Structure formats: C-alpha cells, structure tokens
DNA sequence: TCAATATGTTCGCTTAACCTAACTTTTAGG
DNA sequence: CCTAAAAGTTAGGTTAAGCGAACATATTGA
C-alpha cells in the first residue's frame, strides 16, 4: 500500500530518497549524482524531476538547483524510514551482511505497509530489549548463521540456556538495575535511553505522540550540535530533530549500549 | 535480485504464481480466474500468457488449456516459497493479521534475495525452536502488539522472565525431553519433527541437501496420501513430495506441536 | 440443434520508465 | 573574456503493462 498511498511509483520513491540523501550529504543534489546513484542515464533523471515537479514534490526549473518541497521532504523521509527499518532488521536481527541488506531494503521499502514497518521496528526493539530475549540471544542466532558448522546446534542451545539463567538472575537481583534518570538533552551521540515522560502538550509532544511513542519507547541519540541544540534522535525508526529545550522536557532512563 | 535473476518481472511472477495455485486448486487455470485474482482485465491475461509462452514457462495456444512447463512450475514454486516464507514470518513472528500479511508478502516476494528468504525461514524456525526463545516468548511479543494498553511492558517482562525460568528448568530436568525417534514415513499431517539422519545418496538425498537441509532441520508434514505415498512435507520453506520409501529413509525425532 | 451467454483474443491506444543522440546551458581554465 | 568540457535538456524511440471495444470461439440449456 505504501507506494500507492500517494500514487508514487517505486521509481519516483527512489528518486526522492536519493535526492534527500544527496542534499543531506552535499547540501545540493546534482542531476549527475542522482543518475550515478540510481544507475540511470541523466536524461532519465530530467524526466523524473519533471514528474516530481508536477506532483509538487520538488522545486525544479531547467538548469537550476533541485530542492525538495515540504511535501517532497516528508515523502522522502517516509521512504527512508522504511529503508532503514528494513535494513536494520536485516542486519541486526537476521545477520545479513551490510551490502545485501541495503540492496534488499531498497527494493522491499516500496512493498511494505506502514503497519508492517512499525511492527518490524517494534520487534527489533523488543529483541534488543526484552530481558528474556536480549541482545546476546540474537547474537546467538547470528553465530548460528555464520558459523553453523563450527557451532553445532545443541551446544549453542545449551549455551543459550546458561546465558538466559545468568541474565534473568542478574535482572532479578534487587538493585541490580540501577536506573539513571535524566533528560534527553543530557545524552551524548550514540547513547540509548528509555522514555519515561514527555512534558507539555506542544507541537513536539504531539509530533512524538503521532509516531506511536509511549512511555517505554527507546530513543537513540544520533547527533548533537555544538551547543547541544538541536539534538538529532531516532525513535521508532523516525529521525527527529529536537530543540534543546524540547529535549529537556523529555525524561529518560539511560540504558547500556546495545 | 530475485525477480531479475531470471528476467522475470514482478508482474509475470504474479501470473506464474496465480496459475500454479489455480491449477493446484481447480486442476486447471482459466483465463477468467487469473484475471479475477490479479484484478486485471482478461485481455491483459492473454498478453501475459503470450509473454510467458515466449519464455517457455507455460504451454499456451489460443482457446486451449494453460499448463506450466517444468521450468514454469519451478519458477512458480520459487515465487511461492518466497511468498509463504514472508507471510509466515509476518504472521507468526510479527503478529500481523492474515490478510495484511498476505498482501505484503505478495509485494515483498519480488524484492527479496534468496539469502534473505533463507535467513527468514531459519529465523522463524529458530524463534519457534530455541529453548530460550520458544514459541511462548514470541507470543509475548504478539500480546504486546495487540494488547499494548492492557499489558504494560513491565508486567509483560516480568512474566517473560518467569516463563523463561520455568521452561529452562523443565528443559534441564533429565528425562524431561523424551525424544521419540522414528522415520518421516510414520508421521501424520500437522506433525513436526527434527531430522536426524538422511539415508542414501540418491536424487532425493541430493535434492534435500541442495535446500540446505542439515541434521537439525525441522520438517512439517503437510499432507499424506491414502496409503502413505506420497507424503507432502515442508522443509526450510520448500514444499516437497516424497515417496513413502524415500521418507522411510529419513530418521526424525517427533516434536511437540507448535 | 442452435442461439444466447460465457470465455478468450485482437487491435489500437495510453502511461511509465527507460535509452541514445543531438542540442543547450553552465562552469571553469587559460 | 572566451572557449572547451561538463552538466543538463530535448527529441525520438523502445519495452512492459495495462485498458476498452470489437471480434472469435466454446459451452450449454431450451
Ligand atoms: Mn528503493
Ligand atoms: Mn531505499
Ligand atoms: Mn506478488
Ligand atoms: Mn505472491
């Protein structure tokens, strides 16, 4: 449903995605680079840009710079979210190697409904988070895939159980889980936290609520600008840029790195 | 890569898949029914059949019956395996509802490489099989998705841990795992088993080996013909029809139902 | 048996996404 | 400042997938 939701063909979605990424990387998207990334002829790019301009997704005039309209940027980000969610799932959960995961993700991204992507994101989080599943468990699957011969299943499963017992025990020990409460604005790039409370009811609170973010959701800090403003985070697969004051209103519990 | 592997477009893959299923269901594939299933005009079906005939994937002549050539049947089964693997993953692991899972699977099936499908099948098996993960664990995720409100995360996780301990304990109790060794030919439809040994080196053994089936692989019995011959099974996502004598050469351990 | 209906095909046309070749504009070095 | 080279566009063509209308064949039940 996704591609059709906005009457955007797979092809046009890829153009949008590519333009968005090029702008992010090089500040500007040149026709030449779009062509190179998508492995198409430059005349095909012109055609696509005209199609996107007709749909008011890009600002285009011959020989001029190409920029995304707000609608275009929004559409591009949706595609990108699907791409990243699928890629991360393939890499982190299924242990597919990076290149193949990316290629598959970029084809699958046009085929999955929002429901499925949301669920996929949630599942990846669940796998990394649930004390019973845990990152180590999934790593066990990774090993099994990559070194199936070297690690016979029975042995792997026995190890599995041991780890499980250990982890469950340490989880149950009172005080073992020392929660470090803070706010989102205090985190550094690469850190992960669990959302405890979102203050206020402003546009940011609403935007976050629209993403299905609830009290227990995970948040990853992607990038923090020099003075801590803005702060780029990823929640439920969505990239989000928050003002420092907005981030300060979000109470979180810092988590151990994945 | 998959769709392009054989220069088959997504559209033609869907035609093949549909023809295969119709033949299986109604013994014969009528143009009218193909059109209905794929929501296309009947003239489009004629066009597709001609394209498939050119590629020697169907036997086609105007107003005649349509059948699949061996190559066509093989291609159709590949598509179907991808479809089913994706659908089962979406339903069993991600708890997506049947209709949406099926629709998504039928779009995704054209986008995933063999590597990814294989891994997905393996993962679903792992999730259902690993004593640490177990079917109940994944059901926990299902609950979380469907009744998120009714079942706050903390409670869910606590329950998770309890179940884990219980299961691990019962797994460790000596004698608790009473393995019932038998052969594939003795199983009934719906039963699941783990492969222990494949006797012989004939074409069947080779065919099975080509699927990446190893000693620990799961096998599900789909259908057994009146006199136990042939027996239809599903291994690693592949549907397979075995002669009774072939099945008798495969030693298995009967497992509890999923 | 034979016409009405159901089923299937052909024809002509449309749209999307490509391509190549030729043309135009921009850019950047001498 | 001027001219190649680079970048971008246009024109014209191909292929795939689909549609509707008109035509052809098959089925079937009165
Ligand atoms: Mn893509
Ligand atoms: Mn992509
Ligand atoms: Mn399909
Ligand atoms: Mn399908």
Coordinates of C-alpha atoms (C1' of nucleotides) and ligand atoms in Angstrom, one line a residue:
Chain A
X1 CA 0.0 0.0 0.0
X2 CA 2.8 2.3 0.8
X3 CA 4.0 3.2 -2.7
X4 CA 0.5 3.6 -3.9
X5 CA -0.7 5.5 -0.9
X6 CA 0.5 8.7 -2.5
X7 CA 0.4 7.5 -6.1
X8 CA 4.2 7.4 -6.0
X9 CA 5.8 4.7 -8.2
X10 CA 8.8 2.7 -6.8
X11 CA 10.9 4.6 -9.2
X12 CA 9.8 8.0 -8.1
X13 CA 10.2 7.0 -4.5
X14 CA 13.8 6.1 -5.2
X15 CA 14.5 9.4 -6.8
X16 CA 13.0 11.2 -3.8
X17 CA 15.1 9.2 -1.4
X18 CA 18.2 9.8 -3.4
X19 CA 17.7 13.5 -3.7
X20 CA 17.0 13.7 0.0
X21 CA 20.3 11.9 0.8
X22 CA 22.3 13.9 -1.6
X23 CA 21.0 17.1 -0.2
X24 CA 21.9 15.9 3.3
X25 CA 25.4 14.9 2.2
X26 CA 26.4 17.6 -0.3
X27 CA 23.9 20.3 0.5
X28 CA 22.8 20.2 -3.0
X29 CA 21.5 17.4 -5.3
X30 CA 23.1 17.4 -8.8
X31 CA 21.4 15.6 -11.6
X32 CA 24.7 13.9 -12.4
X33 CA 24.9 12.4 -8.9
X34 CA 21.3 11.2 -8.9
X35 CA 22.0 9.5 -12.2
X36 CA 25.1 7.8 -10.8
X37 CA 23.5 6.6 -7.6
X38 CA 20.4 5.1 -9.3
X39 CA 22.4 3.8 -12.3
X40 CA 20.3 5.6 -14.8
X41 CA 21.0 7.9 -17.7
X42 CA 21.0 11.6 -16.9
X43 CA 18.1 12.1 -19.3
X44 CA 16.1 9.8 -17.2
X45 CA 16.8 12.0 -14.2
X46 CA 15.4 15.0 -16.0
X47 CA 12.3 13.1 -16.8
X48 CA 11.9 12.0 -13.2
X49 CA 12.4 15.5 -11.9
X50 CA 9.7 16.8 -14.2
X51 CA 7.4 14.1 -12.9
X52 CA 8.2 15.0 -9.3
X53 CA 7.8 18.7 -10.1
X54 CA 4.3 18.1 -11.5
X55 CA 3.4 16.5 -8.2
X56 CA 4.8 19.4 -6.3
X57 CA 7.4 17.3 -4.6
X58 CA 10.5 19.1 -5.9
X59 CA 11.2 22.6 -6.9
X60 CA 12.6 22.3 -10.4
X61 CA 13.5 24.5 -13.2
X62 CA 15.8 23.7 -16.1
X63 CA 19.4 24.1 -15.2
X64 CA 18.5 25.3 -11.7
X65 CA 19.1 23.7 -8.4
X66 CA 16.8 21.0 -7.3
X67 CA 15.3 21.2 -3.8
X68 CA 12.5 19.3 -2.1
X69 CA 9.3 20.9 -1.2
X70 CA 8.0 20.3 2.3
X71 CA 5.7 17.6 0.8
X72 CA 8.6 16.1 -1.0
X73 CA 10.9 16.0 2.0
X74 CA 8.1 14.4 4.0
X75 CA 7.6 11.7 1.4
X76 CA 11.4 11.2 1.1
X77 CA 11.6 10.7 4.9
X78 CA 8.9 8.1 4.8
X79 CA 10.7 6.1 2.2
X80 CA 13.9 6.5 4.2
X81 CA 12.3 5.3 7.4
X82 CA 11.1 2.2 5.6
X83 CA 14.5 1.7 4.1
X84 CA 16.4 2.0 7.4
X85 CA 13.9 -0.1 9.4
X86 CA 14.2 -2.9 6.9
X87 CA 17.9 -2.6 6.6
X88 CA 18.4 -2.6 10.4
X89 CA 16.2 -5.5 10.8
X90 CA 18.0 -7.5 8.2
X91 CA 21.4 -6.6 9.7
X92 CA 20.7 -6.7 13.4
X93 CA 18.2 -9.4 13.6
X94 CA 18.8 -11.6 10.6
X95 CA 22.6 -11.0 10.4
X96 CA 22.5 -10.3 6.7
X97 CA 25.7 -8.6 5.5
X98 CA 25.5 -4.8 5.1
X99 CA 25.6 -4.6 1.3
X100 CA 23.0 -7.2 0.7
X101 CA 20.8 -5.9 3.4
X102 CA 20.9 -2.5 2.0
X103 CA 20.1 -3.7 -1.5
X104 CA 17.2 -5.8 -0.3
X105 CA 15.9 -3.0 1.9
X106 CA 15.8 -0.6 -1.0
X107 CA 13.7 -2.9 -3.0
X108 CA 11.5 -4.0 -0.1
X109 CA 10.9 -0.4 1.0
X110 CA 8.3 0.0 -1.8
X111 CA 6.4 -3.1 -0.9
X112 CA 5.7 -2.9 2.9
X113 CA 2.8 -1.2 4.5
X114 CA 3.2 1.2 7.4
X115 CA 1.8 -1.4 9.8
X116 CA 4.5 -3.9 8.8
X117 CA 7.3 -1.4 9.2
X118 CA 6.0 -0.2 12.5
X119 CA 5.9 -3.8 13.7
X120 CA 9.3 -4.5 12.4
X121 CA 10.8 -1.6 14.3
X122 CA 9.0 -2.7 17.4
X123 CA 10.2 -6.2 17.0
X124 CA 13.8 -5.2 16.6
X125 CA 13.5 -3.1 19.7
X126 CA 11.8 -6.0 21.6
X127 CA 14.6 -8.3 20.6
X128 CA 17.2 -5.9 21.8
X129 CA 15.4 -5.0 24.9
X130 CA 13.4 -7.8 26.5
X131 CA 15.3 -9.2 29.4
X132 CA 14.4 -12.6 28.2
X133 CA 15.4 -12.1 24.6
X134 CA 18.3 -9.7 24.9
X135 CA 21.0 -8.7 22.5
X136 CA 23.0 -11.8 23.3
X137 CA 20.3 -14.2 22.4
X138 CA 20.0 -12.7 19.0
X139 CA 23.7 -12.8 18.6
X140 CA 23.4 -16.5 19.2
X141 CA 21.3 -16.6 16.0
X142 CA 23.9 -14.6 14.2
X143 CA 26.6 -17.1 15.2
X144 CA 24.4 -19.9 14.2
X145 CA 24.0 -18.4 10.7
X146 CA 27.6 -17.5 10.2
X147 CA 29.4 -20.4 11.8
X148 CA 26.8 -23.1 11.6
X149 CA 29.4 -25.7 11.2
X150 CA 31.7 -24.5 13.9
X151 CA 28.9 -24.3 16.4
X152 CA 26.5 -27.3 16.4
X153 CA 23.0 -26.5 17.4
X154 CA 22.9 -28.5 20.6
X155 CA 25.9 -26.8 22.0
X156 CA 24.5 -23.4 21.1
X157 CA 21.2 -24.1 22.8
X158 CA 22.9 -25.2 26.0
X159 CA 24.9 -22.0 26.0
X160 CA 21.7 -20.2 25.3
X161 CA 20.1 -21.6 28.4
X162 CA 23.1 -20.7 30.6
X163 CA 23.1 -17.2 29.4
X164 CA 19.4 -16.9 29.9
X165 CA 19.7 -18.1 33.5
X166 CA 22.5 -15.7 34.2
X167 CA 20.8 -12.7 32.7
X168 CA 17.5 -13.5 34.4
X169 CA 19.2 -13.9 37.7
X170 CA 21.0 -10.6 37.4
X171 CA 17.8 -8.9 36.4
X172 CA 16.0 -10.2 39.4
X173 CA 18.7 -9.2 41.9
X174 CA 17.2 -6.2 43.7
X175 CA 19.2 -3.1 43.0
X176 CA 21.0 -4.7 40.1
X177 CA 19.1 -2.5 37.7
X178 CA 20.3 0.9 38.7
X179 CA 18.2 3.2 36.7
X180 CA 19.8 6.5 35.8
X181 CA 17.1 9.1 35.3
X182 CA 18.0 12.2 33.3
X183 CA 16.6 14.1 30.3
X184 CA 17.1 13.7 26.6
X185 CA 19.1 16.9 26.4
X186 CA 21.8 15.5 28.6
X187 CA 22.6 12.5 26.4
X188 CA 25.6 12.1 24.0
X189 CA 25.6 10.8 20.5
X190 CA 25.4 7.0 20.4
X191 CA 23.6 6.8 23.7
X192 CA 20.4 5.0 24.1
X193 CA 17.6 5.7 26.6
X194 CA 14.1 4.7 27.5
X195 CA 11.5 7.4 27.6
X196 CA 9.8 8.0 31.0
X197 CA 7.8 11.1 30.5
X198 CA 7.1 13.7 27.9
X199 CA 6.4 17.1 29.4
X200 CA 4.0 19.6 27.8
X201 CA 1.4 19.3 25.1
X202 CA 3.0 21.5 22.4
X203 CA 3.6 20.6 18.8
X204 CA 6.6 18.5 19.6
X205 CA 4.7 16.4 22.2
X206 CA 2.0 15.9 19.5
X207 CA 4.5 15.0 16.8
X208 CA 6.1 12.4 19.1
X209 CA 2.7 11.0 20.1
X210 CA 1.8 10.7 16.4
X211 CA 4.7 8.3 16.0
X212 CA 3.2 5.9 18.5
X213 CA 5.8 6.8 21.1
X214 CA 4.7 5.7 24.5
X215 CA 6.3 5.8 27.9
X216 CA 8.6 2.8 27.4
X217 CA 9.9 3.6 23.9
X218 CA 13.6 3.6 23.1
X219 CA 15.4 6.6 21.8
X220 CA 18.8 6.7 20.2
X221 CA 20.8 9.9 20.1
X222 CA 22.2 10.3 16.6
X223 CA 23.9 13.6 16.6
X224 CA 24.2 16.6 18.9
X225 CA 25.0 20.0 17.5
X226 CA 27.9 22.1 19.1
X227 CA 25.9 23.8 21.9
X228 CA 23.5 20.8 22.3
X229 CA 21.0 22.4 20.0
X230 CA 19.5 20.9 18.0
X231 CA 19.7 17.2 19.0
X232 CA 19.0 14.6 16.4
X233 CA 17.4 11.4 17.7
X234 CA 15.8 8.3 16.3
X235 CA 12.6 7.0 17.8
X236 CA 10.6 4.1 16.4
X237 CA 12.6 4.4 13.2
X238 CA 11.8 8.1 12.8
X239 CA 14.6 10.6 12.6
X240 CA 13.7 13.7 14.6
X241 CA 15.5 16.9 15.3
X242 CA 14.7 18.5 18.7
X243 CA 15.5 21.9 20.1
X244 CA 17.5 21.6 23.3
X245 CA 14.6 23.0 25.4
X246 CA 12.3 20.4 23.8
X247 CA 14.7 17.6 24.6
X248 CA 15.0 18.9 28.2
X249 CA 11.3 18.3 28.6
X250 CA 11.7 14.6 27.9
X251 CA 12.6 12.5 30.9
X252 CA 14.5 9.3 30.1
X253 CA 16.4 6.5 31.7
X254 CA 19.9 6.0 30.2
X255 CA 20.5 2.4 29.0
X256 CA 23.5 0.3 28.5
X257 CA 24.8 0.4 24.9
X258 CA 23.4 -2.2 22.6
Chain B
X1 CA 18.0 -9.9 -7.4
X2 CA 15.3 -12.5 -7.3
X3 CA 12.9 -11.1 -9.8
X4 CA 15.8 -10.2 -12.1
X5 CA 17.5 -13.5 -11.7
X6 CA 15.5 -14.9 -14.4
X7 CA 14.5 -11.7 -16.1
X8 CA 11.0 -12.2 -14.8
X9 CA 9.1 -9.0 -14.0
X10 CA 7.1 -8.8 -10.8
X11 CA 4.0 -8.9 -12.9
X12 CA 5.0 -12.1 -14.7
X13 CA 6.0 -13.7 -11.4
X14 CA 2.5 -13.0 -10.1
X15 CA 0.9 -14.5 -13.1
X16 CA 3.0 -17.7 -12.7
X17 CA 2.2 -17.9 -9.0
X18 CA -1.5 -17.5 -9.7
X19 CA -1.5 -20.1 -12.4
X20 CA 0.3 -22.5 -10.2
X21 CA -2.2 -22.0 -7.4
X22 CA -5.2 -22.2 -9.7
X23 CA -4.0 -25.5 -11.2
X24 CA -3.5 -26.8 -7.7
X25 CA -7.0 -25.8 -6.6
X26 CA -9.1 -26.4 -9.7
X27 CA -6.9 -28.7 -11.7
X28 CA -7.0 -26.1 -14.5
X29 CA -6.2 -22.4 -14.7
X30 CA -8.9 -20.5 -16.6
X31 CA -8.0 -17.1 -18.0
X32 CA -11.1 -15.6 -16.3
X33 CA -9.9 -16.7 -12.9
X34 CA -6.4 -15.4 -13.4
X35 CA -7.9 -12.1 -14.3
X36 CA -10.1 -12.1 -11.2
X37 CA -7.4 -12.9 -8.8
X38 CA -4.9 -10.4 -10.1
X39 CA -7.6 -7.7 -10.7
X40 CA -6.7 -7.2 -14.3
X41 CA -8.6 -7.3 -17.5
X42 CA -8.9 -10.5 -19.3
X43 CA -7.1 -9.1 -22.3
X44 CA -4.2 -8.4 -20.0
X45 CA -4.1 -12.1 -19.1
X46 CA -3.8 -13.1 -22.7
X47 CA -0.9 -10.7 -23.1
X48 CA 0.8 -12.1 -20.1
X49 CA 0.3 -15.7 -21.2
X50 CA 1.9 -14.9 -24.5
X51 CA 4.8 -13.4 -22.8
X52 CA 5.2 -16.4 -20.6
X53 CA 4.8 -18.7 -23.5
X54 CA 7.6 -16.9 -25.3
X55 CA 9.8 -17.6 -22.3
X56 CA 8.7 -21.3 -22.4
X57 CA 7.2 -21.1 -18.9
X58 CA 3.6 -22.0 -19.9
X59 CA 2.2 -24.1 -22.7
X60 CA -0.3 -21.9 -24.4
X61 CA -2.3 -21.9 -27.5
X62 CA -5.4 -19.7 -28.2
X63 CA -8.5 -21.1 -26.5
X64 CA -6.6 -24.1 -25.2
X65 CA -5.8 -25.1 -21.7
X66 CA -2.9 -23.4 -20.0
X67 CA -0.4 -25.6 -18.2
X68 CA 3.0 -24.8 -16.7
X69 CA 6.2 -26.2 -18.3
X70 CA 8.6 -27.8 -15.9
X71 CA 10.6 -24.5 -16.0
X72 CA 7.4 -22.6 -15.3
X73 CA 6.4 -24.8 -12.4
X74 CA 9.9 -24.4 -10.9
X75 CA 9.8 -20.7 -11.2
X76 CA 6.3 -20.5 -9.8
X77 CA 7.3 -22.6 -6.8
X78 CA 10.2 -20.3 -6.1
X79 CA 7.9 -17.3 -6.0
X80 CA 5.5 -19.3 -3.8
X81 CA 8.2 -20.2 -1.4
X82 CA 9.2 -16.6 -1.0
X83 CA 5.5 -15.6 -0.6
X84 CA 4.9 -18.2 2.1
X85 CA 8.2 -17.6 3.9
X86 CA 7.4 -13.9 4.1
X87 CA 3.8 -14.4 5.0
X88 CA 4.6 -16.9 7.8
X89 CA 7.2 -14.6 9.2
X90 CA 4.8 -11.7 9.2
X91 CA 2.0 -13.7 10.8
X92 CA 4.0 -16.0 13.2
X93 CA 6.7 -13.7 14.3
X94 CA 5.4 -10.2 13.8
X95 CA 1.8 -11.0 14.5
X96 CA 0.5 -9.2 11.5
X97 CA -3.1 -10.2 10.7
X98 CA -3.5 -12.7 7.9
X99 CA -4.9 -10.5 5.2
X100 CA -2.4 -7.8 5.5
X101 CA 0.4 -10.2 5.9
X102 CA -0.6 -11.9 2.7
X103 CA -0.9 -8.7 0.7
X104 CA 2.5 -7.5 2.0
X105 CA 4.1 -10.9 1.3
X106 CA 2.9 -10.8 -2.3
X107 CA 4.5 -7.5 -2.9
X108 CA 7.7 -8.2 -1.0
X109 CA 8.2 -11.6 -2.6
X110 CA 9.5 -9.8 -5.7
X111 CA 12.1 -7.8 -3.8
X112 CA 13.9 -10.3 -1.6
X113 CA 17.0 -12.2 -2.5
X114 CA 17.3 -15.9 -1.8
X115 CA 19.7 -15.3 1.0
X116 CA 17.2 -13.1 2.8
X117 CA 14.4 -15.6 2.4
X118 CA 16.5 -18.5 3.6
X119 CA 17.6 -16.5 6.6
X120 CA 14.0 -15.5 7.4
X121 CA 12.9 -19.1 7.3
X122 CA 15.8 -20.1 9.5
X123 CA 14.9 -17.3 11.9
X124 CA 11.3 -18.2 12.2
X125 CA 12.4 -21.8 13.0
X126 CA 14.9 -20.5 15.5
X127 CA 12.3 -18.5 17.2
X128 CA 9.9 -21.4 17.4
X129 CA 12.6 -23.8 18.4
X130 CA 15.4 -22.5 20.6
X131 CA 14.6 -23.4 24.2
X132 CA 15.5 -19.9 25.2
X133 CA 13.3 -18.2 22.7
X134 CA 10.4 -20.6 22.4
X135 CA 7.0 -20.2 21.0
X136 CA 5.7 -18.6 24.2
X137 CA 8.3 -15.9 24.1
X138 CA 7.2 -14.8 20.7
X139 CA 3.6 -15.0 21.7
X140 CA 4.6 -12.5 24.4
X141 CA 5.5 -10.1 21.6
X142 CA 2.2 -10.8 19.9
X143 CA 0.4 -9.9 23.1
X144 CA 2.4 -6.8 23.5
X145 CA 1.5 -5.7 20.0
X146 CA -2.2 -6.5 20.2
X147 CA -2.9 -5.5 23.7
X148 CA -0.3 -3.0 24.4
X149 CA -2.6 -1.0 26.7
X150 CA -3.9 -3.9 28.6
X151 CA -0.5 -5.3 29.2
X152 CA 2.1 -2.7 30.3
X153 CA 5.6 -3.6 29.4
X154 CA 7.0 -4.1 32.9
X155 CA 4.4 -6.7 33.7
X156 CA 5.0 -8.4 30.4
X157 CA 8.7 -8.6 31.0
X158 CA 8.2 -10.0 34.5
X159 CA 6.0 -12.7 33.1
X160 CA 8.6 -13.2 30.4
X161 CA 11.2 -14.0 33.0
X162 CA 9.0 -16.4 34.9
X163 CA 8.2 -18.3 31.8
X164 CA 11.8 -18.4 30.9
X165 CA 12.8 -19.8 34.2
X166 CA 10.1 -22.4 34.1
X167 CA 10.9 -23.5 30.6
X168 CA 14.6 -23.6 31.2
X169 CA 14.1 -25.6 34.3
X170 CA 11.9 -28.2 32.6
X171 CA 14.4 -28.4 29.7
X172 CA 17.2 -29.1 32.2
X173 CA 15.4 -31.8 34.1
X174 CA 16.9 -35.0 33.0
X175 CA 14.5 -37.2 31.1
X176 CA 12.1 -34.3 30.6
X177 CA 13.0 -34.3 27.0
X178 CA 11.8 -37.7 25.9
X179 CA 12.9 -38.0 22.3
X180 CA 10.8 -40.1 20.1
X181 CA 12.8 -41.4 17.2
X182 CA 11.0 -42.6 14.2
X183 CA 11.1 -42.0 10.4
X184 CA 9.4 -39.4 8.3
X185 CA 7.1 -42.0 6.7
X186 CA 5.5 -42.6 10.1
X187 CA 4.3 -39.1 10.7
X188 CA 0.8 -37.7 10.3
X189 CA -0.3 -34.5 8.7
X190 CA 0.3 -31.5 11.0
X191 CA 3.1 -33.2 12.9
X192 CA 6.5 -31.6 13.2
X193 CA 9.9 -33.4 13.5
X194 CA 13.6 -32.8 13.6
X195 CA 15.7 -34.5 11.0
X196 CA 18.3 -36.8 12.5
X197 CA 19.7 -38.6 9.5
X198 CA 19.1 -38.9 5.8
X199 CA 19.9 -42.3 4.4
X200 CA 21.4 -42.9 1.0
X201 CA 22.8 -40.6 -1.7
X202 CA 20.2 -40.8 -4.3
X203 CA 18.5 -37.9 -6.1
X204 CA 16.2 -37.2 -3.1
X205 CA 19.1 -37.0 -0.7
X206 CA 20.8 -34.6 -3.1
X207 CA 17.6 -32.6 -3.6
X208 CA 17.2 -32.2 0.1
X209 CA 20.9 -31.3 0.6
X210 CA 20.5 -28.6 -2.1
X211 CA 18.0 -26.9 0.1
X212 CA 20.5 -26.5 2.9
X213 CA 18.8 -29.1 5.0
X214 CA 21.1 -30.4 7.7
X215 CA 20.8 -32.8 10.6
X216 CA 18.9 -30.5 12.9
X217 CA 16.4 -29.1 10.4
X218 CA 12.7 -29.0 11.1
X219 CA 10.2 -30.8 8.9
X220 CA 6.4 -30.2 8.8
X221 CA 4.2 -32.8 7.4
X222 CA 1.6 -31.2 5.2
X223 CA -0.4 -34.0 3.7
X224 CA -0.2 -37.7 3.5
X225 CA -1.9 -39.6 0.6
X226 CA -4.2 -42.5 1.4
X227 CA -1.6 -45.3 1.5
X228 CA 1.1 -43.0 2.9
X229 CA 2.5 -42.4 -0.5
X230 CA 3.4 -39.8 -1.4
X231 CA 3.9 -37.7 1.6
X232 CA 4.0 -33.9 1.3
X233 CA 6.3 -32.1 3.6
X234 CA 7.7 -28.6 4.1
X235 CA 11.3 -28.1 4.9
X236 CA 13.1 -24.8 5.1
X237 CA 10.1 -23.2 3.3
X238 CA 10.3 -25.7 0.5
X239 CA 7.3 -27.9 -0.4
X240 CA 8.4 -31.3 -1.2
X241 CA 6.6 -34.5 -2.2
X242 CA 8.3 -37.7 -1.1
X243 CA 7.7 -41.4 -2.0
X244 CA 7.0 -43.5 1.1
X245 CA 10.2 -45.4 0.7
X246 CA 12.2 -42.1 0.4
X247 CA 10.5 -40.8 3.6
X248 CA 11.3 -44.1 5.4
X249 CA 15.0 -43.4 4.8
X250 CA 14.8 -40.2 6.8
X251 CA 15.2 -40.6 10.5
X252 CA 13.5 -38.0 12.6
X253 CA 12.6 -37.0 16.1
X254 CA 8.9 -36.2 16.6
X255 CA 8.4 -32.8 18.3
X256 CA 5.6 -31.2 20.2
X257 CA 3.2 -29.3 18.1
X258 CA 3.9 -25.6 17.7
Chain C
dT1 C1' -29.9 -28.2 -32.7
dC2 C1' -28.8 -23.8 -32.2
dA3 C1' -28.9 -19.2 -30.2
dA4 C1' -27.6 -16.8 -26.1
dT5 C1' -24.1 -16.4 -22.9
dA6 C1' -19.6 -17.0 -21.2
dT7 C1' -15.0 -17.1 -22.2
dG8 C1' -10.9 -15.7 -24.8
dT9 C1' -8.4 -12.9 -28.4
dT10 C1' -7.0 -9.0 -31.2
dC11 C1' -6.4 -4.3 -32.0
dG12 C1' -5.5 0.2 -31.0
dC13 C1' -4.3 3.2 -27.5
dT14 C1' -2.2 5.1 -23.0
dT15 C1' 1.3 5.6 -19.4
dA16 C1' 5.7 4.9 -17.1
dA17 C1' 10.4 4.3 -17.4
dC18 C1' 14.0 3.7 -19.6
dC19 C1' 17.6 4.6 -23.5
dT20 C1' 20.7 7.2 -27.3
dA21 C1' 21.9 11.1 -29.9
dA22 C1' 21.8 15.7 -30.6
dC23 C1' 21.3 20.1 -28.7
dT24 C1' 21.8 23.9 -25.0
dT25 C1' 23.5 26.0 -21.0
dT26 C1' 26.8 26.5 -17.3
dT27 C1' 31.4 26.3 -15.5
dA28 C1' 35.8 26.8 -15.1
dG29 C1' 40.8 27.2 -17.0
dG30 C1' 44.0 29.6 -19.8
Chain D
dC1 C1' 37.0 37.2 -21.8
dC2 C1' 36.4 33.3 -24.3
dT3 C1' 36.1 28.6 -25.3
dA4 C1' 36.2 23.6 -24.2
dA5 C1' 34.4 20.3 -21.2
dA6 C1' 30.9 19.2 -18.1
dA7 C1' 26.2 19.2 -16.9
dG8 C1' 21.6 19.3 -18.2
dT9 C1' 17.8 19.1 -21.6
dT10 C1' 15.1 17.7 -25.6
dA11 C1' 13.6 14.7 -29.1
dG12 C1' 12.5 10.4 -30.6
dG13 C1' 12.3 5.6 -29.8
dT14 C1' 11.6 1.0 -27.2
dT15 C1' 9.6 -2.1 -23.9
dA16 C1' 6.3 -3.5 -20.4
dA17 C1' 1.9 -3.4 -18.5
dG18 C1' -2.3 -2.3 -18.7
dC19 C1' -7.3 -0.8 -20.6
dG20 C1' -11.7 -1.0 -23.6
dA21 C1' -14.1 -2.2 -27.6
dA22 C1' -14.9 -5.3 -31.1
dC23 C1' -14.4 -9.8 -32.7
dA24 C1' -13.9 -15.0 -32.3
dT25 C1' -14.8 -19.3 -30.2
dA26 C1' -16.8 -22.5 -26.8
dT27 C1' -20.5 -24.0 -23.8
dT28 C1' -24.8 -25.1 -22.6
dG29 C1' -29.5 -25.4 -21.8
dA30 C1' -34.2 -24.7 -24.2
Ligands
LIG1 MN1 14.2 1.7 -3.3
LIG2 MN1 16.0 3.0 -0.4
LIG3 MN1 3.3 -10.9 -5.8
LIG4 MN1 2.5 -13.9 -4.0

